Coordinates of C-alpha atoms in Angstrom, one line a residue:
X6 CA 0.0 0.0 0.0
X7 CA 0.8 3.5 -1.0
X8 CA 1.3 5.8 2.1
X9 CA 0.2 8.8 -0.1
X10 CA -2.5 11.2 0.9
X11 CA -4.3 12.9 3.9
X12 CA -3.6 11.5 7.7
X13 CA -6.8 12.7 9.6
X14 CA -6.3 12.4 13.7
X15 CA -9.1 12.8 15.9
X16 CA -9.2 14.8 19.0
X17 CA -11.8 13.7 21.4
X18 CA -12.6 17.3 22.7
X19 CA -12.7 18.9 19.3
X20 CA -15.1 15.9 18.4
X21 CA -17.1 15.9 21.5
X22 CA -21.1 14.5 20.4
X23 CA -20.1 14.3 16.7
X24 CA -17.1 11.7 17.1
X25 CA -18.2 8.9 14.6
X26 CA -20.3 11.2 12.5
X27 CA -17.4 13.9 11.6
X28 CA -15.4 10.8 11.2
X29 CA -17.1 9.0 8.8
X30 CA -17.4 12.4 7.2
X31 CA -13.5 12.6 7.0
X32 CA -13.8 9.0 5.3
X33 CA -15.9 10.1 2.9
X34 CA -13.7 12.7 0.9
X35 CA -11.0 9.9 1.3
X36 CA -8.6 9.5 4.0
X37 CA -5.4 7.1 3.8
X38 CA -4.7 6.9 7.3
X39 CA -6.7 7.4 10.0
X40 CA -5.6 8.1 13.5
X41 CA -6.9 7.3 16.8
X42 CA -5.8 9.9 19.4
X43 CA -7.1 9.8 23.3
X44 CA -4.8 10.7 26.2
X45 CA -8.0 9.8 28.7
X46 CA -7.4 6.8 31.0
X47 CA -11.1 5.2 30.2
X48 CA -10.0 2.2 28.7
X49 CA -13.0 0.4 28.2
X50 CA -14.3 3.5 26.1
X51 CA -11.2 4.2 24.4
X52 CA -11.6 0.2 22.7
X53 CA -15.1 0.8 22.5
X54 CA -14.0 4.0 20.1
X55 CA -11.2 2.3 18.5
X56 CA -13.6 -0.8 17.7
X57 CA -16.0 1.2 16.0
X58 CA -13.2 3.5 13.8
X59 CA -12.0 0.1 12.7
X60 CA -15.3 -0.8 11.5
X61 CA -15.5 2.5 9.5
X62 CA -12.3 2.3 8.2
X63 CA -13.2 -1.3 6.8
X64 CA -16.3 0.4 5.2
X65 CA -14.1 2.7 3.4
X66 CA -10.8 1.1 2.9
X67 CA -9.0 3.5 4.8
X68 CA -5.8 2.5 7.9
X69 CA -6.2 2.7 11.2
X70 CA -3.6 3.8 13.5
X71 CA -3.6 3.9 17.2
X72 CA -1.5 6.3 19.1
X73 CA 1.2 5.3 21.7
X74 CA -0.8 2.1 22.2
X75 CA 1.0 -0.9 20.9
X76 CA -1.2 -3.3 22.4
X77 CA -4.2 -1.6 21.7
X78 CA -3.1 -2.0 18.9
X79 CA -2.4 -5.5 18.7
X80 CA -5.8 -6.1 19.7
X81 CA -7.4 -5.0 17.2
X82 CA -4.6 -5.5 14.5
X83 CA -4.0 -2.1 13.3
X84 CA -1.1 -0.2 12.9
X85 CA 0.5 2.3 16.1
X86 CA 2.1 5.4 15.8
X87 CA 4.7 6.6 18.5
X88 CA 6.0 9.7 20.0
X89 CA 9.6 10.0 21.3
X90 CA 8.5 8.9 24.9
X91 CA 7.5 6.0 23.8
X92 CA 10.1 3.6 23.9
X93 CA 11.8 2.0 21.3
X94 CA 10.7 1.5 17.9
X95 CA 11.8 -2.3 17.1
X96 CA 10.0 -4.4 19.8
X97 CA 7.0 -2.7 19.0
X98 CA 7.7 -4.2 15.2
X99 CA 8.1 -7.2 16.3
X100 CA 5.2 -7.2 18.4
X101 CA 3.0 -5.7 15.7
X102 CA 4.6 -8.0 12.7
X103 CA 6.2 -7.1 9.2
X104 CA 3.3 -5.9 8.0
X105 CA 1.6 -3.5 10.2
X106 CA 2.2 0.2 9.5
X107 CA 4.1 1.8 12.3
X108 CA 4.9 5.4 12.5
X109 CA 7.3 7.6 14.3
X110 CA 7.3 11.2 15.9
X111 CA 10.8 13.1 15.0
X112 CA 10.2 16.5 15.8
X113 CA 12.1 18.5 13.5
X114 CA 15.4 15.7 13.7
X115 CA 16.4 14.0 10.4
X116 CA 18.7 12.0 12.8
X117 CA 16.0 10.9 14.7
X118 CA 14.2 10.0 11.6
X119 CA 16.7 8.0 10.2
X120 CA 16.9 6.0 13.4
X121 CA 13.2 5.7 13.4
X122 CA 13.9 4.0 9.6
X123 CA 16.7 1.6 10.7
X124 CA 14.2 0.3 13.4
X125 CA 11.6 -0.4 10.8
X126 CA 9.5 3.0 10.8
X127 CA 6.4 2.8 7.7
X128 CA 6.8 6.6 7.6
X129 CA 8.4 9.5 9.5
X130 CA 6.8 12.5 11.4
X131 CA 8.1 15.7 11.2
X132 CA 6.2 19.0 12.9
X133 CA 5.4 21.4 14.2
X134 CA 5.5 23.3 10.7
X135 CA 3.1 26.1 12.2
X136 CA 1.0 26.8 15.0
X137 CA -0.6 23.8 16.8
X138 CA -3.6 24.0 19.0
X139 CA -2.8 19.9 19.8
X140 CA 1.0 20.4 20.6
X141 CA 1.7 24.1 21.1
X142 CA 5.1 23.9 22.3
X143 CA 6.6 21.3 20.0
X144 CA 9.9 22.5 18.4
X145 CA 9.0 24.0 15.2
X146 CA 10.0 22.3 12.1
X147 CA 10.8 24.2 8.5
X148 CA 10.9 23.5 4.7
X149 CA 14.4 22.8 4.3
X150 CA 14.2 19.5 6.7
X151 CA 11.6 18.5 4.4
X152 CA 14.4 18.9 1.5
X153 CA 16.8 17.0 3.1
X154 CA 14.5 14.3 4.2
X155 CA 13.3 13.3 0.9
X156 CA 16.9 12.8 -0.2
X157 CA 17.9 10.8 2.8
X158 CA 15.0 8.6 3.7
X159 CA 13.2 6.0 1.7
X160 CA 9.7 6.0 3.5
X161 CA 6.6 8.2 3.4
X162 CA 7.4 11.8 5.5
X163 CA 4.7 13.1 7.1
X164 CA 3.7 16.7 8.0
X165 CA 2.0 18.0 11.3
X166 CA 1.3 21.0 13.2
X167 CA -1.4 23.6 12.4
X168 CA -1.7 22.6 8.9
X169 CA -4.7 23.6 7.1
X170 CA -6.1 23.8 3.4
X171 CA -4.7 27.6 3.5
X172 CA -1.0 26.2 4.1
X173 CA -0.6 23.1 3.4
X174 CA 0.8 23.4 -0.9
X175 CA 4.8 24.4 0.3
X176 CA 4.7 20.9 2.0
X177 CA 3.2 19.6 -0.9
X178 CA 5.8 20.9 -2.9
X179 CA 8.6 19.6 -0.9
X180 CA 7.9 16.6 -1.0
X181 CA 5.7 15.2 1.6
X182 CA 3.7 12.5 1.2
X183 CA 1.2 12.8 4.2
X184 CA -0.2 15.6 5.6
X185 CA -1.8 15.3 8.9
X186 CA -4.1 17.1 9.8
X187 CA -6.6 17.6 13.2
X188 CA -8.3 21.2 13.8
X189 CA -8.1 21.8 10.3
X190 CA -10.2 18.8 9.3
X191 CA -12.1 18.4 12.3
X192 CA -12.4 21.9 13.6
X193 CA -15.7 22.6 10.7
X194 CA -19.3 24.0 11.4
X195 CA -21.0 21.1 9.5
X196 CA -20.0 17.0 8.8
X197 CA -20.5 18.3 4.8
X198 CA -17.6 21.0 5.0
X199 CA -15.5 18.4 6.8
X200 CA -15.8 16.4 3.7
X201 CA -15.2 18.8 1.4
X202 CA -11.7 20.1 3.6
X203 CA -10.7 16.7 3.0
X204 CA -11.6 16.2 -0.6
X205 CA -9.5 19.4 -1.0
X206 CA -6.4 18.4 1.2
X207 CA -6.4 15.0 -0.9
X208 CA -6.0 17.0 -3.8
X209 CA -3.3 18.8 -3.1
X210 CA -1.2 16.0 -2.6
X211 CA -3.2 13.7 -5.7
X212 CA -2.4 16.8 -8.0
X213 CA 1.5 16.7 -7.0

């Protein structure tokens, strides 16, 4: 599977009473990867949530990925993505198998990236590239990294951080292959103009 295209991740304030509906609404002007992000300790509602995005994401042929929750996860046999307190990279491979997509957070380090690829990283995470109402003090990360990255690495970048259908074309242009995207997807009046900000972020990156 091509890792190519929009990387929507839900946030479970910004979703509050319209979680599955703005999701499926996300799914519907095509999403590659989905991801699943709750920092709450309700457990048996945060598998109750994950079950049901998995079901969507069958409906529309679309990834799920859980974050920092490898056995989640495992569970439900999806793929994980992890942040830099996570722990290492490779056990979580092995536990997940060859074929699972796992993702890594590298702030704005191609070293970290790199490492992140020798460890058997599906694609690399680089952001903040603007201002981020999820992570507002994450280093900020700038076009030139991107540059560099797609010369050294030979798996899918990915772009975070307060990135919205306004500002997402110079990351387009050098050379990312995910954009990932929260308030600026999710952060809509109406489940139609949801849709339509993703049919237009797909675009972008379709068009490239």
């Amino acid at each position: 599977m091509k890792l190519r295209g929009l990387y929507a991740i839900t946030d479970s304030q910004l979703l509050a009473g319209k979680f599955l509906a703005y999701v499926e609404a996300a799914l519907e002007g095509g999403v590659t990867l989905l991801q699943y992000r709750d920092k709450s300790s309700d457990e048996a509602r945060r598998l109750r949530e994950a079950e049901a995005l998995r079901n969507l994401c069958e409906r529309y042929k679309t990834q799920l990925i859980i974050n920092d929750d490898a056995e989640l996860a495992a569970r439900l046999g999806v793929g994980v993505h992890l942040g830099q307190t996570d722990g290492p990279l490779a056990p979580v491979r092995a536990l997940l198998g060859h074929k699972a997509i796992v993702g890594a957070t590298c702030h704005a380090s191609l070293a970290l990236a790199e490492q992140a690829a020798r460890e058997g990283a599906s694609y690399v995470a680089f952001g903040r590239f603007f201002n981020s109402n999820t992570k507002p003090g994450a280093p900020s990360a700038d076009l030139e990294l991107l540059e560099q990255a797609r010369i050294k690495l030979h798996i899918p970048v990915c772009a975070i951080g307060g990135i919205t259908l306004e500002n997402a074309a110079p990351l387009v242009a050098h050379g990312v292959d995910l954009l990932a995207v929260v308030h600026g997807l999710f952060g809509a009046d109406s489940s139609a103009e949801v849709t339509r900000r993703a049919r237009a972020l797909n675009e972008l990156l379709q068009n490239k």
